[in-house]
GROMACS .gro file of C-alpha atoms in nm:
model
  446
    1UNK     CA    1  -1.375  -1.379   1.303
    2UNK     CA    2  -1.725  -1.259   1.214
    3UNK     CA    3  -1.788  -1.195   0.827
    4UNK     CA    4  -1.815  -0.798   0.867
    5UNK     CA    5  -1.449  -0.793   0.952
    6UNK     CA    6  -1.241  -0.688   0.629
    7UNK     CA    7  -0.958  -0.902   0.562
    8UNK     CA    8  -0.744  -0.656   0.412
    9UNK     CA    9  -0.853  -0.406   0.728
   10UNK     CA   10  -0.747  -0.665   1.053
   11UNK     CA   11  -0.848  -0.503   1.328
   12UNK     CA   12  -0.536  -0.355   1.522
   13UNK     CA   13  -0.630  -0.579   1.855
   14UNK     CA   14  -0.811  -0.910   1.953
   15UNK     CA   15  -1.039  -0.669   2.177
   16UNK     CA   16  -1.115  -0.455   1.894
   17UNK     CA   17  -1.183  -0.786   1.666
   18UNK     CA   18  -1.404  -0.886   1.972
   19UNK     CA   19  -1.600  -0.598   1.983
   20UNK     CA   20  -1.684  -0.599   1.547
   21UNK     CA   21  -1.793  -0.988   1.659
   22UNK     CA   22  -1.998  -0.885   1.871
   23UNK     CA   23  -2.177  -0.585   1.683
   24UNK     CA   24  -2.243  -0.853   1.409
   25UNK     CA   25  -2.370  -1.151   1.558
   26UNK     CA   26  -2.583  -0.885   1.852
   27UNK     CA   27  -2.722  -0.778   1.513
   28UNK     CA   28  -2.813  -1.147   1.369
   29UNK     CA   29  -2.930  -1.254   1.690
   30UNK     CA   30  -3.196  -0.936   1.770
   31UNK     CA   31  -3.314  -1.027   1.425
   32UNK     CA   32  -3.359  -1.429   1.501
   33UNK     CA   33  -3.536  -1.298   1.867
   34UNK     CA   34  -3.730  -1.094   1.731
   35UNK     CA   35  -3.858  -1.387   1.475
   36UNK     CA   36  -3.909  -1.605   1.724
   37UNK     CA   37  -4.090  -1.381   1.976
   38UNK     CA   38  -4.359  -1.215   1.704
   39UNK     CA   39  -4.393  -1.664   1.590
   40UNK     CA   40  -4.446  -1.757   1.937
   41UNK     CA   41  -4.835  -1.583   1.924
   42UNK     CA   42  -4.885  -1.941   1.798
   43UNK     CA   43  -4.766  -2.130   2.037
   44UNK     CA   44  -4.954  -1.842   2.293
   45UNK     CA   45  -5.319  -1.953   2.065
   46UNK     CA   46  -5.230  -2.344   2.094
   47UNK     CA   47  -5.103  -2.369   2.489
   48UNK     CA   48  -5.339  -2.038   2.637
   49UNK     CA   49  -5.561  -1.941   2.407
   50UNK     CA   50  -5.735  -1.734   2.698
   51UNK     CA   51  -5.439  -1.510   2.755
   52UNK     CA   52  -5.375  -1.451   2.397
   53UNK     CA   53  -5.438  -1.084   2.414
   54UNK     CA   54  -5.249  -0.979   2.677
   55UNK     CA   55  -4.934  -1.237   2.566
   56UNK     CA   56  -4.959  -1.079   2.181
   57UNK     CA   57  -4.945  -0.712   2.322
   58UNK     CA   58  -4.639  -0.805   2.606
   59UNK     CA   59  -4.459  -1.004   2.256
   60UNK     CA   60  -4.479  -0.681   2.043
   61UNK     CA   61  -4.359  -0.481   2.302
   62UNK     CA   62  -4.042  -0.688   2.334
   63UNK     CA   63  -4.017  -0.672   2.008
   64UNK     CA   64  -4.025  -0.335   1.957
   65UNK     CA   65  -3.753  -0.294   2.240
   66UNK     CA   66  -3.483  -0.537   2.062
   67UNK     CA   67  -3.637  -0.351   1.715
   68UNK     CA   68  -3.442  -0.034   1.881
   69UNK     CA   69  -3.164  -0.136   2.041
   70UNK     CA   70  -3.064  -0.339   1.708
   71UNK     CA   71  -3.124  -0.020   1.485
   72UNK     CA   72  -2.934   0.185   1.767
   73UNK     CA   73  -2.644   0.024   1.664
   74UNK     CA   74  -2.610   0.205   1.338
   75UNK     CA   75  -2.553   0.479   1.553
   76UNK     CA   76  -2.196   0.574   1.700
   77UNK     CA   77  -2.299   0.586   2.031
   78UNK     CA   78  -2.471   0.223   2.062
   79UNK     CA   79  -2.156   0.141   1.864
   80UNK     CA   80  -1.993   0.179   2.148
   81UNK     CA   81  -2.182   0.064   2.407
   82UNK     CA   82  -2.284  -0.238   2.204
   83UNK     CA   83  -2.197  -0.497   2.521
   84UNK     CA   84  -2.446  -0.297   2.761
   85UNK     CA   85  -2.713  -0.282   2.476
   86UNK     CA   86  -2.634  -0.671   2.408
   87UNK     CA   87  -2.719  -0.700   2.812
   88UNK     CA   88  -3.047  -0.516   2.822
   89UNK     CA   89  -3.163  -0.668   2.494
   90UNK     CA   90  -3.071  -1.053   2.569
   91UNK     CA   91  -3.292  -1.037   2.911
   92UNK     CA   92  -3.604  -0.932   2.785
   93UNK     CA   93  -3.768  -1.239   2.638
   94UNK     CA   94  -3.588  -1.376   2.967
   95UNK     CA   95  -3.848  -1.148   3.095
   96UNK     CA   96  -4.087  -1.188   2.919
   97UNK     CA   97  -4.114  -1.558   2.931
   98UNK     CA   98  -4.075  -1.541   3.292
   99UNK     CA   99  -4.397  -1.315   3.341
  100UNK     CA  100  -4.568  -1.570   3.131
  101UNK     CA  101  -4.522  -1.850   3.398
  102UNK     CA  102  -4.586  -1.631   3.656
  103UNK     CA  103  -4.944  -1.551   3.445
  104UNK     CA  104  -4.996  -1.930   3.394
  105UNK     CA  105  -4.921  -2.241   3.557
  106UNK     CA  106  -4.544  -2.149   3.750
  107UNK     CA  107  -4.387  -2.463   3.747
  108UNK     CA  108  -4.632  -2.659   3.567
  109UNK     CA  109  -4.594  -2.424   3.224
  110UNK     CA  110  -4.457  -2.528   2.933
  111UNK     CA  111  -4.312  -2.176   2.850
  112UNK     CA  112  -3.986  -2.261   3.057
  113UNK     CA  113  -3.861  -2.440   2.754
  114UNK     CA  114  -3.806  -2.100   2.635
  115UNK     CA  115  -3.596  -2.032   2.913
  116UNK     CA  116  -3.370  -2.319   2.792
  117UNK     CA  117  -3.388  -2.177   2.436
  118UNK     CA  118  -3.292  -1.865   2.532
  119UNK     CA  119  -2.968  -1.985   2.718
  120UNK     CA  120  -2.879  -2.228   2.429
  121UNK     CA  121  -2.948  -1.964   2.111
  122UNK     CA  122  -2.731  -1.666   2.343
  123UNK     CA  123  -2.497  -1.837   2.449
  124UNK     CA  124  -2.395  -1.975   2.134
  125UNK     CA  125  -2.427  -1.710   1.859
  126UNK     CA  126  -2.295  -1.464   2.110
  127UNK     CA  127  -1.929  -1.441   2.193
  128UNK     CA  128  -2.017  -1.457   2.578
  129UNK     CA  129  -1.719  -1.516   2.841
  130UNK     CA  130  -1.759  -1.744   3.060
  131UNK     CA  131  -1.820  -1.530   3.340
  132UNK     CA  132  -2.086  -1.387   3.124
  133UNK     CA  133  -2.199  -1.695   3.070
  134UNK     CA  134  -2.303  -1.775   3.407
  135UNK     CA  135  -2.418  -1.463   3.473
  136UNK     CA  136  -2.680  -1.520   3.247
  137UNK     CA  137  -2.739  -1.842   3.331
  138UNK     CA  138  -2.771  -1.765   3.702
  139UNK     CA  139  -3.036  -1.417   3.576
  140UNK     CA  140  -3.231  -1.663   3.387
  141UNK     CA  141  -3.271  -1.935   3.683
  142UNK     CA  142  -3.379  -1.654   3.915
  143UNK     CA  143  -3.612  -1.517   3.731
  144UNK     CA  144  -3.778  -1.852   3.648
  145UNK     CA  145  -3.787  -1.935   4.052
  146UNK     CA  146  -3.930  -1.568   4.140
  147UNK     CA  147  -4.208  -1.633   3.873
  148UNK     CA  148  -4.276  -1.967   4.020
  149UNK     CA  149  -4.222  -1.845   4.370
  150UNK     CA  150  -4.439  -1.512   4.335
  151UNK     CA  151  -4.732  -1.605   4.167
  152UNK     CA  152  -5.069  -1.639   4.330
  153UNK     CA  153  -5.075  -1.938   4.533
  154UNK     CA  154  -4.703  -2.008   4.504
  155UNK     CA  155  -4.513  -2.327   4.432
  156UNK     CA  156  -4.760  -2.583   4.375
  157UNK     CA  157  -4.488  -2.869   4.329
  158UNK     CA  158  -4.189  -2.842   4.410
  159UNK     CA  159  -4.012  -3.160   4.278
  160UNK     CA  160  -4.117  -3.027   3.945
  161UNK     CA  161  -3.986  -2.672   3.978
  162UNK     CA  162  -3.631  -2.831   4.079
  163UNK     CA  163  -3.625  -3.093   3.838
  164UNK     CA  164  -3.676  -2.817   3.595
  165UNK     CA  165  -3.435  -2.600   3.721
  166UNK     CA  166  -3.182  -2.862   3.708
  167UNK     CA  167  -3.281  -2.874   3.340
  168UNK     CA  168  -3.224  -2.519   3.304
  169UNK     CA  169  -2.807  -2.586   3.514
  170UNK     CA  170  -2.789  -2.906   3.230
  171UNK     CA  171  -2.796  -2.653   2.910
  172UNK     CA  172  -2.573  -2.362   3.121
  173UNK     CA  173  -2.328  -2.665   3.163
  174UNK     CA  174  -2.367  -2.645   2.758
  175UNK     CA  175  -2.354  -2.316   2.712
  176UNK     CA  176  -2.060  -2.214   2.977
  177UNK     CA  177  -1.857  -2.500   2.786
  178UNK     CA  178  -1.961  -2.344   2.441
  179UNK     CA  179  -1.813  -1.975   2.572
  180UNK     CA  180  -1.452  -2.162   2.696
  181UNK     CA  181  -1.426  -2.303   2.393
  182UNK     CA  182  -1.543  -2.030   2.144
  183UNK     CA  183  -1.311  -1.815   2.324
  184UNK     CA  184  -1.040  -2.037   2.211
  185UNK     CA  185  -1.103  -2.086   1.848
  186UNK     CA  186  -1.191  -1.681   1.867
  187UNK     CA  187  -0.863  -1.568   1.999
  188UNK     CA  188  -0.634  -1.860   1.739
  189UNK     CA  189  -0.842  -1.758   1.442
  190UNK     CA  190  -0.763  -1.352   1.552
  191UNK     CA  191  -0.369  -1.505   1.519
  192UNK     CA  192  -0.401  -1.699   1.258
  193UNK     CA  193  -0.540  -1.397   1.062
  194UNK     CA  194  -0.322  -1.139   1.172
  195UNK     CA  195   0.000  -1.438   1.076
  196UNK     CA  196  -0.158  -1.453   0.709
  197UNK     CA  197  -0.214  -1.018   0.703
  198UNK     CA  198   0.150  -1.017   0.818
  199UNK     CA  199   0.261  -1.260   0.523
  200UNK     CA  200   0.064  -1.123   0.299
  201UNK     CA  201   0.213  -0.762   0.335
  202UNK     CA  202   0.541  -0.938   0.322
  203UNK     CA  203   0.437  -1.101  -0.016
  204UNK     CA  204   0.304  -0.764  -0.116
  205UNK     CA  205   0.606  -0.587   0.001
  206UNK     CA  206   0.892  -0.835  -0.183
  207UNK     CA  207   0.653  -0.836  -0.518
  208UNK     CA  208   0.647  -0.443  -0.535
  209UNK     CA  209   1.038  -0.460  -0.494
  210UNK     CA  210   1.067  -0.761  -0.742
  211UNK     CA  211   0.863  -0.542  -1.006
  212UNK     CA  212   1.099  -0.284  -0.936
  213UNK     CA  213   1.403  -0.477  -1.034
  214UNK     CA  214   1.230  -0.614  -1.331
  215UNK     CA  215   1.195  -0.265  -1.427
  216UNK     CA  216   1.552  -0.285  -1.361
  217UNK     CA  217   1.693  -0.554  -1.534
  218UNK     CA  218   1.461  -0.503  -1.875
  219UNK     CA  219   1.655  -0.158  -1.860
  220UNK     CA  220   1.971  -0.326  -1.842
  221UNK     CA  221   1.905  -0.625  -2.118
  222UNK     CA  222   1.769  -0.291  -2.334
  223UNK     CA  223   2.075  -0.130  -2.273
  224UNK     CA  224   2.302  -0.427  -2.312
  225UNK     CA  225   2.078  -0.531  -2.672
  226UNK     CA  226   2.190  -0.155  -2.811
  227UNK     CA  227   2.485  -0.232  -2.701
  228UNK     CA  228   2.576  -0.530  -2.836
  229UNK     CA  229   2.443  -0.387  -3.175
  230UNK     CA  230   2.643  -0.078  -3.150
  231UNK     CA  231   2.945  -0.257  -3.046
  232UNK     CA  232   2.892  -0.437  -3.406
  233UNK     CA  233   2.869  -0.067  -3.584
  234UNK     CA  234   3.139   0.088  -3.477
  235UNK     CA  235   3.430  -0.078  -3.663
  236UNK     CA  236   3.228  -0.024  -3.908
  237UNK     CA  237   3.161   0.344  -3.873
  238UNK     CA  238   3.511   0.406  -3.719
  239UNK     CA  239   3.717   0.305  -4.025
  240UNK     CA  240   3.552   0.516  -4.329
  241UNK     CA  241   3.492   0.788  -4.077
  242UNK     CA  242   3.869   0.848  -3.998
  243UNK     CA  243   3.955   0.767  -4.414
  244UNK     CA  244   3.718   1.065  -4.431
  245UNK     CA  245   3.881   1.322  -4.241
  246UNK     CA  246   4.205   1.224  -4.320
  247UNK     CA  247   4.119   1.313  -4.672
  248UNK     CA  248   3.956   1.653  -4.614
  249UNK     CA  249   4.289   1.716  -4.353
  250UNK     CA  250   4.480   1.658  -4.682
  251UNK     CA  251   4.247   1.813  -4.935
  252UNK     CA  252   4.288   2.140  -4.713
  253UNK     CA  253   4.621   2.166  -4.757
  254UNK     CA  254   4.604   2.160  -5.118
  255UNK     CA  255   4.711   2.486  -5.326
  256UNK     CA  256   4.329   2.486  -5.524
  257UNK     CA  257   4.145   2.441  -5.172
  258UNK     CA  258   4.258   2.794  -5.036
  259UNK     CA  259   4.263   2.978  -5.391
  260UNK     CA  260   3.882   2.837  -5.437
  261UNK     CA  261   3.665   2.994  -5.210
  262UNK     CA  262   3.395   2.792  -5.250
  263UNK     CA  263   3.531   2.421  -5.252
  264UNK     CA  264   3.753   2.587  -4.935
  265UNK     CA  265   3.375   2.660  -4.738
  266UNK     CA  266   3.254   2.284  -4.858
  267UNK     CA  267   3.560   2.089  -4.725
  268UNK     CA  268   3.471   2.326  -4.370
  269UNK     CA  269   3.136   2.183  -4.426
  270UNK     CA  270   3.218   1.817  -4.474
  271UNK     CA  271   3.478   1.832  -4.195
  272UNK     CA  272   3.232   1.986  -3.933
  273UNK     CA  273   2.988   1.674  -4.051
  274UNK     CA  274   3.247   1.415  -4.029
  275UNK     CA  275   3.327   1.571  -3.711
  276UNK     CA  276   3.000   1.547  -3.579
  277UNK     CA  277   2.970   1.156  -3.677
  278UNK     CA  278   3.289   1.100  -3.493
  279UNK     CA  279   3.166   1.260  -3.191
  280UNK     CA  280   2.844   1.032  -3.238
  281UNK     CA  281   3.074   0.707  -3.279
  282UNK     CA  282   3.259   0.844  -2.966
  283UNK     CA  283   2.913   0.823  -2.756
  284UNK     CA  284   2.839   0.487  -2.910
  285UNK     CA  285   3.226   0.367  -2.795
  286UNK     CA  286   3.098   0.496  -2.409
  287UNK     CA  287   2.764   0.299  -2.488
  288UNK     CA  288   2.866   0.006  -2.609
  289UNK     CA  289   3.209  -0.053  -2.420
  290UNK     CA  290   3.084  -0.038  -2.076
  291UNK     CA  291   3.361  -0.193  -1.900
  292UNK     CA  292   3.651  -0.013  -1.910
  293UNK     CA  293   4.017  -0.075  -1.724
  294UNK     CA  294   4.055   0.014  -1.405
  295UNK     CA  295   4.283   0.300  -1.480
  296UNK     CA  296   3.951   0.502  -1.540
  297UNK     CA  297   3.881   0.476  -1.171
  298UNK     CA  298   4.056   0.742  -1.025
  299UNK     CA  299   3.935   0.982  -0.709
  300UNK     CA  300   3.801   1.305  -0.784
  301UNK     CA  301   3.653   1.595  -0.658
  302UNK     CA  302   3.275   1.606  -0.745
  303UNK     CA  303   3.205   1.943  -0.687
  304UNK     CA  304   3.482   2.057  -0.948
  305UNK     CA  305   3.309   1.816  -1.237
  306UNK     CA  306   3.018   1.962  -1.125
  307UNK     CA  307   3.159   2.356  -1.176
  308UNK     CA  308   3.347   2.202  -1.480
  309UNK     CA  309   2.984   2.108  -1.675
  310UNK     CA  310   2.830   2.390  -1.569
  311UNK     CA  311   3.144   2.585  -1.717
  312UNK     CA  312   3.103   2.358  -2.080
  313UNK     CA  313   2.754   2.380  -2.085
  314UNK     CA  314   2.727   2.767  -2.031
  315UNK     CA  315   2.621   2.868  -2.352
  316UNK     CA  316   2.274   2.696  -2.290
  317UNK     CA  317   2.248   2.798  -1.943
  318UNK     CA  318   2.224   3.175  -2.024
  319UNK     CA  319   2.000   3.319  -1.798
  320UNK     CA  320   1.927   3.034  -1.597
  321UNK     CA  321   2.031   3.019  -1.197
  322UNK     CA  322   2.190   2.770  -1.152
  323UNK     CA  323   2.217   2.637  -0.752
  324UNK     CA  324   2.476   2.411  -0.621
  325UNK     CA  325   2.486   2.276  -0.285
  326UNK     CA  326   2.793   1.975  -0.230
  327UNK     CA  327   2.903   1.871   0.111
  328UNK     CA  328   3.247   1.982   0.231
  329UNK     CA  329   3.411   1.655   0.098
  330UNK     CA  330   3.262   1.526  -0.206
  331UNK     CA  331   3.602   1.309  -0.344
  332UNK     CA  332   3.409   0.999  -0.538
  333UNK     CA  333   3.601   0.709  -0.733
  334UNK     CA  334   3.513   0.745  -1.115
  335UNK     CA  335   3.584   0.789  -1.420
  336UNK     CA  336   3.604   1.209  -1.445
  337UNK     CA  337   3.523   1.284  -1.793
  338UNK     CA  338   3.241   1.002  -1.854
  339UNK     CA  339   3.105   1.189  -1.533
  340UNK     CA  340   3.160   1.530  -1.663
  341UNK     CA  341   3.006   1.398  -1.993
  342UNK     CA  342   2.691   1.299  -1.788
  343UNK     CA  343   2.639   1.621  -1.609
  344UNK     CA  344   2.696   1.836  -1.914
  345UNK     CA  345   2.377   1.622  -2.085
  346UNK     CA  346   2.146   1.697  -1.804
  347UNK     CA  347   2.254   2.044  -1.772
  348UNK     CA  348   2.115   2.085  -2.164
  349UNK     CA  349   1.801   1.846  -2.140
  350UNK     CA  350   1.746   2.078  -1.800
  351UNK     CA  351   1.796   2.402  -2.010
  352UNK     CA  352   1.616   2.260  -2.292
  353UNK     CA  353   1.285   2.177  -2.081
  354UNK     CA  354   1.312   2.533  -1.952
  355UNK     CA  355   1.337   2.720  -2.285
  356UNK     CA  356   1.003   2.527  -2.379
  357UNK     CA  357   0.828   2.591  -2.058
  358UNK     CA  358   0.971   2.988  -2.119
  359UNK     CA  359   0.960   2.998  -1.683
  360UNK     CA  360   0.973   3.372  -1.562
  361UNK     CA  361   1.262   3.267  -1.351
  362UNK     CA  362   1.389   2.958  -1.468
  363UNK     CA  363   1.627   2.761  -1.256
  364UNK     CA  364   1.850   2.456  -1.170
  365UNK     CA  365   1.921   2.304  -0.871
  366UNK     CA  366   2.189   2.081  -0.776
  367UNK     CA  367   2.213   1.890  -0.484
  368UNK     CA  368   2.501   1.646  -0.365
  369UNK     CA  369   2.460   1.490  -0.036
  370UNK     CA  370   2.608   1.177   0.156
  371UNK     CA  371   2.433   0.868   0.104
  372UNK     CA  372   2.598   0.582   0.330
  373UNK     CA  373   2.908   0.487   0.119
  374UNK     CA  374   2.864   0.676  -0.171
  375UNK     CA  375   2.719   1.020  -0.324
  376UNK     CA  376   2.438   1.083  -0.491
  377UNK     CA  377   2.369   1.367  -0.693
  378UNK     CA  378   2.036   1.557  -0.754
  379UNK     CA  379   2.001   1.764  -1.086
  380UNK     CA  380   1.643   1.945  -1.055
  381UNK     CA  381   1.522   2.178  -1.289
  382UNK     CA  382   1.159   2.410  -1.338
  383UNK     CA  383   1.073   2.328  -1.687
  384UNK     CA  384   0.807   2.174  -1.851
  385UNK     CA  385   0.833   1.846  -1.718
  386UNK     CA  386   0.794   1.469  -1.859
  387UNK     CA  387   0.489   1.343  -1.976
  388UNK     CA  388   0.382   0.980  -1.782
  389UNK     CA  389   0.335   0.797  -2.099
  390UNK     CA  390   0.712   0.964  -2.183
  391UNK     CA  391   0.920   0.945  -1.845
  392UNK     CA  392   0.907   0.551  -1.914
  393UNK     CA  393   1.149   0.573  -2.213
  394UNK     CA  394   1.340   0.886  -2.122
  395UNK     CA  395   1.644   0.614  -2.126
  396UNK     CA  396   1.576   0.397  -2.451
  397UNK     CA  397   1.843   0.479  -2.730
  398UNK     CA  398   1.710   0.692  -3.001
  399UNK     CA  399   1.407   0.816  -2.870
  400UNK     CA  400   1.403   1.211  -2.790
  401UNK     CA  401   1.109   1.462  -2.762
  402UNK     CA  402   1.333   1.716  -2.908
  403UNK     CA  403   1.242   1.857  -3.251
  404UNK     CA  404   1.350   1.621  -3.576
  405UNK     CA  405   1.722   1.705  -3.626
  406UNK     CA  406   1.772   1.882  -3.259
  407UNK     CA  407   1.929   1.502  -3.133
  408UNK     CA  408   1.914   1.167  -3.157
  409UNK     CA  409   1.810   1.037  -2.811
  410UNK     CA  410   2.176   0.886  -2.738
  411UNK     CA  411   2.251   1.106  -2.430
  412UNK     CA  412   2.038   0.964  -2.127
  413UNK     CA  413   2.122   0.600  -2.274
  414UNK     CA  414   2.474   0.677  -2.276
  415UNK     CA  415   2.486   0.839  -1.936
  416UNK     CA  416   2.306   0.560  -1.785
  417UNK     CA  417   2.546   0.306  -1.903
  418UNK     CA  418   2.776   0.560  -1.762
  419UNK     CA  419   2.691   0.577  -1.397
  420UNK     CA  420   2.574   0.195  -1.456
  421UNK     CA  421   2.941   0.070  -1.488
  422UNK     CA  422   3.064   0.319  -1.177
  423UNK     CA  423   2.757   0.096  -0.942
  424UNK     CA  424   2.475   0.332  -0.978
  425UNK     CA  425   2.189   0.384  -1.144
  426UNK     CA  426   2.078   0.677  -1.303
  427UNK     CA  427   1.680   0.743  -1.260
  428UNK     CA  428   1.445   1.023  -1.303
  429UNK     CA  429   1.106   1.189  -1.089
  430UNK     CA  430   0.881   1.426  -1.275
  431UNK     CA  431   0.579   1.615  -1.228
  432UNK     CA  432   0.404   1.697  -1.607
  433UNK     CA  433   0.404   2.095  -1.664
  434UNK     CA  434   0.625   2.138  -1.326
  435UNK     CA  435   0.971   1.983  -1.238
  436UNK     CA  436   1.211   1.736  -1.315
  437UNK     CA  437   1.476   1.557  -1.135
  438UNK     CA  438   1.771   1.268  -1.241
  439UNK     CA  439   1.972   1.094  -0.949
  440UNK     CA  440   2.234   0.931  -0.948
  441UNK     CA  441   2.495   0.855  -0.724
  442UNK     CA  442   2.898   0.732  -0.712
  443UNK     CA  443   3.135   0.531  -0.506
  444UNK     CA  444   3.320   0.720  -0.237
  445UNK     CA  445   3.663   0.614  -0.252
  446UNK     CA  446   3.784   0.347   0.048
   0.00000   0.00000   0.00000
């Protein structure tokens, strides 16, 4: 179509397409007229030198008038009239040309070349129909014979005037040809372009999802990298850990341990620390070993793991509402505790976000609603937000915004592996200094 129309903005119809073709060539075209009316003074000075007054004055005026109508087309309104302005505008040097003969010679003037002219130069930079075409055609021969007709003395020979109106049918021929044609290649080029716009949003469409599973599977081959390594670590860990308790289980029960107050209160101490590594070893097991039997599959209700982390994790959720809203059924197929496990860590990264934001009525919503074959879950909280350079890590082992000591980044790695093994995926929607939400969502059982 014409070079104004923006490939990325097809017009939404081939008459709408038509209509931006035609503002921009109408445009080109008043230019080109208006060229070729102001140079014809010269060919006025060469053929009439006598009338070259008069001619100059009638070629300005014409000028002037296709000077408007092409500026009035920056305007909305000649916008959208631009087919009525195109017909005033296109019969003026018509006009013009044809009150020359009739000031001259009639048939005998040269000028009637520029009837021919006229016809060729329209018809082809304008996207005329072919009704239009002959319309034209027919306006301009009329004009021509009423010039030659009217004029003082009349027709002076009339084999010329015919053989030059035949001249003038010869290049309508052309230009009614040109207009069946154009019309042709206008209307496949509209398809053709709106066949590549639809490909390309399909392209643009199927990369946005393929960068979205990239995103995807680099969070996967992250997660199954730690694993791997972990997996590695925990014999490792396991063994001296468990050689470690068992000796302070034994030390305690020593006579010197309870009549020694202070090597009693250190083997408290180490146990509590060995304790704590075991738990950490524990997480790295769920990690790590992502494929567990079958067994762990059972149905269960949702809404009591739900009640059941909210129960566990109510020590950090003082003074925070906490809202609940589960469909009347919410069975799922799972593994209970790993779920619990993953509820009870957003519960405290929610509760932890909110103590830093220090909200005036801090607050958690969860949501559990039906999503085709499975349910997904919705754990929304007021706090302080994620940061955007932040919320793209939020699941990489070992990284935490939490204070040095306050927790090792392990829990949103480990609780995506989690729901990652029951089919889901666990993902996350923040708003800096407002909200945060995780999702994720379990199999319904068949």
């Amino acid at each position: 179509m014409s070079p104004d129309v923006n490939a990325a903005q097809l017009p939404a119809s081939f008459d709408e397409a038509l209509h931006q073709h035609l503002i921009f060539y109408s445009r080109v075209t008043c230019v080109v007229a208006m060229a070729l009316i102001l140079g014809g003074v010269g060919l006025d000075a060469a053929f009439y030198p006598g009338n070259l007054p008069e001619f100059a004055a009638v070629r300005v005026l014409v000028t002037a008038l296709i000077g408007a109508t092409l500026w009035s087309y920056i305007t909305p309104w000649g916008a959208k009239h631009v087919r009525g302005l195109t017909y005033f505008w296109v019969s003026l040097p018509q006009l013009m040309i044809a009150w020359m003969v009739f000031y001259t010679e009639g048939e005998a003037s040269i000028y009637f070349v520029g009837l021919t002219f006229g016809i060729s130069g329209l018809g082809t930079f304008l996207p005329l129909s072919v009704r239009e075409a002959l319309a034209f055609s027919a306006f301009t021969m009329l004009v021509y014979l009423l010039a030659c007709m009217l004029r003082v003395g009349g027709v002076q020979h009339w084999p010329a005037l015919v053989g030059q109106l035949i001249f003038i049918v010869f290049y309508s021929v052309i230009v009614v040809t040109i207009s069946v044609y154009s019309g042709r290649w206008r209307r496949q080029t509209y398809a053709l372009q709106t066949e590549v716009q639809r490909q390309k949003d399909e392209l643009l469409a199927q990369n946005k999802a393929l960068v979205e599973i990239k995103g995807q599977l680099l969070q996967r081959e992250k997660m199954a990298a730690i694993g791997t390594l972990s997996a590695g670590l925990l014999h490792e860990l396991n063994n001296p850990v468990n050689y470690s308790l068992m000796a302070i289980n034994m030390a305690q029960t020593l006579p010197v341990a309870s009549s020694d107050e202070l090597l009693k209160e250190s083997l408290v101490d180490a146990k509590e620390g060995m304790t704590r590594i075991q738990n950490i070893v524990t997480d790295l097991k769920t990690f790590a070993y992502q494929n567990p039997g079958d067994n762990s599959q059972r149905p269960f209700l949702l809404e009591q793991a739900i009640r059941s982390a909210q129960r566990l994790a109510g020590h950090e959720l003082k003074g925070v509402a906490v809202s609940i809203e589960v469909p009347q059924d919410t069975h799922v197929l799972g593994d209970e505790p790993a779920i619990i496990g993953v509820l009870i860590n957003l519960f405290s990264n929610a509760a932890h976000a909110l103590a830093k934001a220090q909200r005036e009525q801090p607050r958690i919503d969860v949501h559990v609603f039906q999503d085709g074959e499975r349910l997904r879950v919705t754990v929304r909280d007021n706090g302080q937000g994620i940061l955007p350079e932040n919320i793209g890590r939020v699941f990489e082992p070992f990284f935490t915004t939490r204070d040095v000591g306050a927790g090792l980044g392990l829990g949103l790695s480990v609780s995506y592996g989690i729901v990652q093994r029951h089919g889901g995926v666990l993902a996350v929607e923040s708003e800096a200094g407002a909200w945060t939400a995780f999702t994720f969502d379990l199999p319904r059982p068949s």
